Amino acid sequence: TAASFQDGWYRTGDVGTLGPDRELSLHGRARDMIVLADGRNVFPEDVEAALRREPAIRDCVIVGRPRPDGSVEVHAVVVPADGTAAIEPALRRANEQLGPHQAVRGFTPWTDGDLPRTPSLKVKRGAVLATLAGADVPAVAAPAIGSGASIRERVIGLLAQQGNRPAASLSSASD
């Protein structure tokens, strides 16, 4: 469409960076990027790749699930391979491979077959979020971050979660 063109360039919506050797690395789509309360960005594709390496997870989609305080959390909607019991250990292992800001904070098992998809087989994130918003089954808190985070980061993360405050707003002088 005309909106995709700016100054003669076709804007795909992809976000990437040029490395020191001028190699382009694509991170994901701007519209799918999750912006956390502290301003850090999470690309769902990175988190999904870690989860899909787990045998207990047949498929997944990562969304920014709104929280009551207006912020969003990294949330996994998981299609289990064989029942829901193995999801939590799989998330724990995946979280250990991710940065602290990328860690899955909650998850919802998707047990109604395949995730909704477009004709090109991409997951319809909007449809998944709409289903979550009307879901009768509450989300489950994800397991704690493993060795990938320092104790200080874990404590700040827990305090931020409990106080419904951005982690960046907390310091040792905070009340």
Short mmCIF file of C-alpha atoms in Angstrom, two decimals:
data_model
loop_
_atom_site.label_atom_id
_atom_site.label_comp_id
_atom_site.label_asym_id
_atom_site.label_seq_id
_atom_site.Cartn_x
_atom_site.Cartn_y
_atom_site.Cartn_z
CA THR A 1 0.00 0.00 0.00
CA ALA A 2 1.00 3.64 -0.29
CA ALA A 3 1.62 3.82 3.46
CA SER A 4 4.44 1.29 3.05
CA PHE A 5 6.44 3.72 0.92
CA GLN A 6 8.34 6.64 2.44
CA ASP A 7 10.75 8.87 0.53
CA GLY A 8 10.86 6.32 -2.28
CA TRP A 9 11.76 3.43 0.04
CA TYR A 10 9.61 0.40 0.77
CA ARG A 11 9.24 0.09 4.56
CA THR A 12 8.85 -3.59 5.48
CA GLY A 13 8.54 -3.02 9.21
CA ASP A 14 11.58 -5.22 9.89
CA VAL A 15 13.99 -4.09 12.61
CA GLY A 16 17.66 -4.82 12.17
CA THR A 17 21.18 -3.67 12.92
CA LEU A 18 24.39 -3.40 10.94
CA GLY A 19 27.36 -5.07 12.59
CA PRO A 20 30.93 -3.79 12.52
CA ASP A 21 31.59 -5.85 9.38
CA ARG A 22 28.48 -4.26 7.75
CA GLU A 23 26.52 -7.52 8.07
CA LEU A 24 22.78 -6.98 8.50
CA SER A 25 21.10 -8.83 11.38
CA LEU A 26 17.30 -8.88 11.39
CA HIS A 27 15.67 -8.94 14.83
CA GLY A 28 11.98 -9.05 14.02
CA ARG A 29 9.00 -6.91 13.07
CA ALA A 30 8.54 -3.52 14.68
CA ARG A 31 4.81 -4.17 15.16
CA ASP A 32 5.52 -7.40 17.11
CA MET A 33 8.21 -5.89 19.35
CA ILE A 34 7.30 -5.82 23.05
CA VAL A 35 8.32 -2.63 24.84
CA LEU A 36 8.68 -3.23 28.57
CA ALA A 37 7.90 -0.66 31.26
CA ASP A 38 11.62 0.06 31.68
CA GLY A 39 11.95 0.83 27.95
CA ARG A 40 13.77 -2.34 26.95
CA ASN A 41 12.66 -4.12 23.79
CA VAL A 42 11.90 -7.81 23.45
CA PHE A 43 11.62 -9.41 20.04
CA PRO A 44 9.19 -12.35 20.28
CA GLU A 45 11.12 -14.33 17.66
CA ASP A 46 14.14 -14.61 19.98
CA VAL A 47 12.06 -15.95 22.87
CA GLU A 48 10.04 -18.26 20.60
CA ALA A 49 13.26 -19.78 19.20
CA ALA A 50 14.41 -20.65 22.75
CA LEU A 51 11.04 -22.21 23.60
CA ARG A 52 10.82 -24.22 20.37
CA ARG A 53 14.10 -25.95 21.22
CA GLU A 54 12.29 -27.58 24.14
CA PRO A 55 10.80 -31.01 23.31
CA ALA A 56 7.82 -30.40 25.65
CA ILE A 57 6.69 -27.46 23.50
CA ARG A 58 5.14 -28.30 20.13
CA ASP A 59 4.50 -24.66 19.22
CA CYS A 60 4.29 -21.27 20.88
CA VAL A 61 3.75 -17.58 20.37
CA ILE A 62 5.11 -14.77 22.52
CA VAL A 63 2.91 -11.74 23.11
CA GLY A 64 3.06 -8.64 25.24
CA ARG A 65 0.22 -9.34 27.64
CA PRO A 66 -1.23 -6.22 29.27
CA ARG A 67 -1.00 -6.02 33.05
CA PRO A 68 -3.40 -4.15 35.36
CA ASP A 69 -0.85 -1.33 35.86
CA GLY A 70 -0.78 -0.59 32.11
CA SER A 71 2.59 -2.22 31.47
CA VAL A 72 3.05 -5.44 29.51
CA GLU A 73 4.74 -8.72 30.39
CA VAL A 74 6.46 -11.24 28.16
CA HIS A 75 3.81 -13.95 27.96
CA ALA A 76 3.99 -17.34 26.24
CA VAL A 77 1.03 -19.10 24.74
CA VAL A 78 2.19 -22.70 24.54
CA VAL A 79 0.91 -25.65 22.53
CA PRO A 80 2.23 -28.57 24.60
CA ALA A 81 3.71 -31.64 22.93
CA ASP A 82 2.33 -34.09 25.51
CA GLY A 83 0.20 -32.54 28.23
CA THR A 84 0.72 -29.40 30.27
CA ALA A 85 2.80 -30.82 33.15
CA ALA A 86 6.12 -30.41 31.32
CA ILE A 87 5.56 -26.76 30.32
CA GLU A 88 6.93 -25.15 33.51
CA PRO A 89 10.27 -27.04 33.48
CA ALA A 90 10.63 -26.27 29.77
CA LEU A 91 10.02 -22.55 30.40
CA ARG A 92 12.53 -22.59 33.25
CA ARG A 93 15.21 -24.07 30.97
CA ALA A 94 14.39 -21.63 28.16
CA ASN A 95 14.45 -18.63 30.55
CA GLU A 96 17.98 -19.61 31.58
CA GLN A 97 19.05 -19.17 27.95
CA LEU A 98 17.48 -15.71 27.62
CA GLY A 99 18.37 -12.28 28.92
CA PRO A 100 16.59 -11.26 32.14
CA HIS A 101 14.35 -8.81 30.27
CA GLN A 102 13.38 -11.51 27.74
CA ALA A 103 12.33 -14.07 30.34
CA VAL A 104 8.77 -15.36 30.11
CA ARG A 105 6.82 -14.04 33.11
CA GLY A 106 3.58 -15.93 32.52
CA PHE A 107 2.13 -18.54 30.20
CA THR A 108 -1.15 -19.92 29.00
CA PRO A 109 -1.46 -23.48 27.70
CA TRP A 110 -3.21 -23.60 24.31
CA THR A 111 -4.98 -26.95 24.21
CA ASP A 112 -7.53 -26.27 21.46
CA GLY A 113 -5.45 -27.57 18.55
CA ASP A 114 -3.24 -25.31 16.47
CA LEU A 115 -2.80 -21.57 17.04
CA PRO A 116 -4.82 -19.30 14.70
CA ARG A 117 -2.87 -18.64 11.51
CA THR A 118 -2.87 -16.47 8.41
CA PRO A 119 -2.96 -18.06 4.93
CA SER A 120 0.86 -17.80 4.92
CA LEU A 121 0.89 -19.82 8.20
CA LYS A 122 2.04 -16.98 10.47
CA VAL A 123 0.44 -16.94 13.91
CA LYS A 124 -2.25 -14.28 14.29
CA ARG A 125 -0.90 -12.58 17.43
CA GLY A 126 -3.90 -10.25 17.62
CA ALA A 127 -6.33 -13.18 17.61
CA VAL A 128 -4.30 -14.91 20.33
CA LEU A 129 -4.33 -11.74 22.48
CA ALA A 130 -8.07 -11.35 21.94
CA THR A 131 -8.61 -14.94 23.05
CA LEU A 132 -6.45 -14.36 26.13
CA ALA A 133 -8.41 -11.22 27.00
CA GLY A 134 -11.64 -13.22 27.04
CA ALA A 135 -10.16 -16.43 28.45
CA ASP A 136 -11.84 -18.06 31.43
CA VAL A 137 -8.58 -19.78 32.37
CA PRO A 138 -6.15 -17.41 34.11
CA ALA A 139 -2.55 -17.23 33.06
CA VAL A 140 -0.01 -19.17 35.07
CA ALA A 141 3.04 -17.41 36.49
CA ALA A 142 6.20 -18.60 34.83
CA PRO A 143 8.97 -20.20 36.87
CA ALA A 144 11.66 -17.97 38.33
CA ILE A 145 14.57 -16.86 36.21
CA GLY A 146 17.49 -19.21 36.57
CA SER A 147 21.20 -18.54 36.60
CA GLY A 148 20.93 -16.03 33.74
CA ALA A 149 20.13 -13.23 36.18
CA SER A 150 22.03 -11.95 39.16
CA ILE A 151 20.45 -12.07 42.61
CA ARG A 152 20.15 -8.27 42.50
CA GLU A 153 18.27 -8.43 39.16
CA ARG A 154 15.96 -11.15 40.51
CA VAL A 155 15.18 -9.18 43.66
CA ILE A 156 14.54 -5.97 41.70
CA GLY A 157 12.34 -7.92 39.28
CA LEU A 158 10.31 -9.42 42.12
CA LEU A 159 9.94 -6.05 43.88
CA ALA A 160 8.87 -4.40 40.64
CA GLN A 161 6.31 -7.15 40.00
CA GLN A 162 4.87 -6.97 43.51
CA GLY A 163 4.80 -3.18 43.59
CA ASN A 164 3.48 -2.84 40.02
CA ARG A 165 6.37 -0.50 39.26
CA PRO A 166 8.90 -0.49 36.41
CA ALA A 167 12.15 -2.18 37.45
CA ALA A 168 14.10 0.85 36.19
CA SER A 169 12.38 3.01 38.84
CA LEU A 170 13.80 0.96 41.71
CA SER A 171 17.13 1.58 43.41
CA SER A 172 18.68 0.88 46.80
CA ALA A 173 17.32 4.26 47.92
CA SER A 174 13.73 3.45 46.87
CA ASP A 175 11.05 3.22 49.53
#
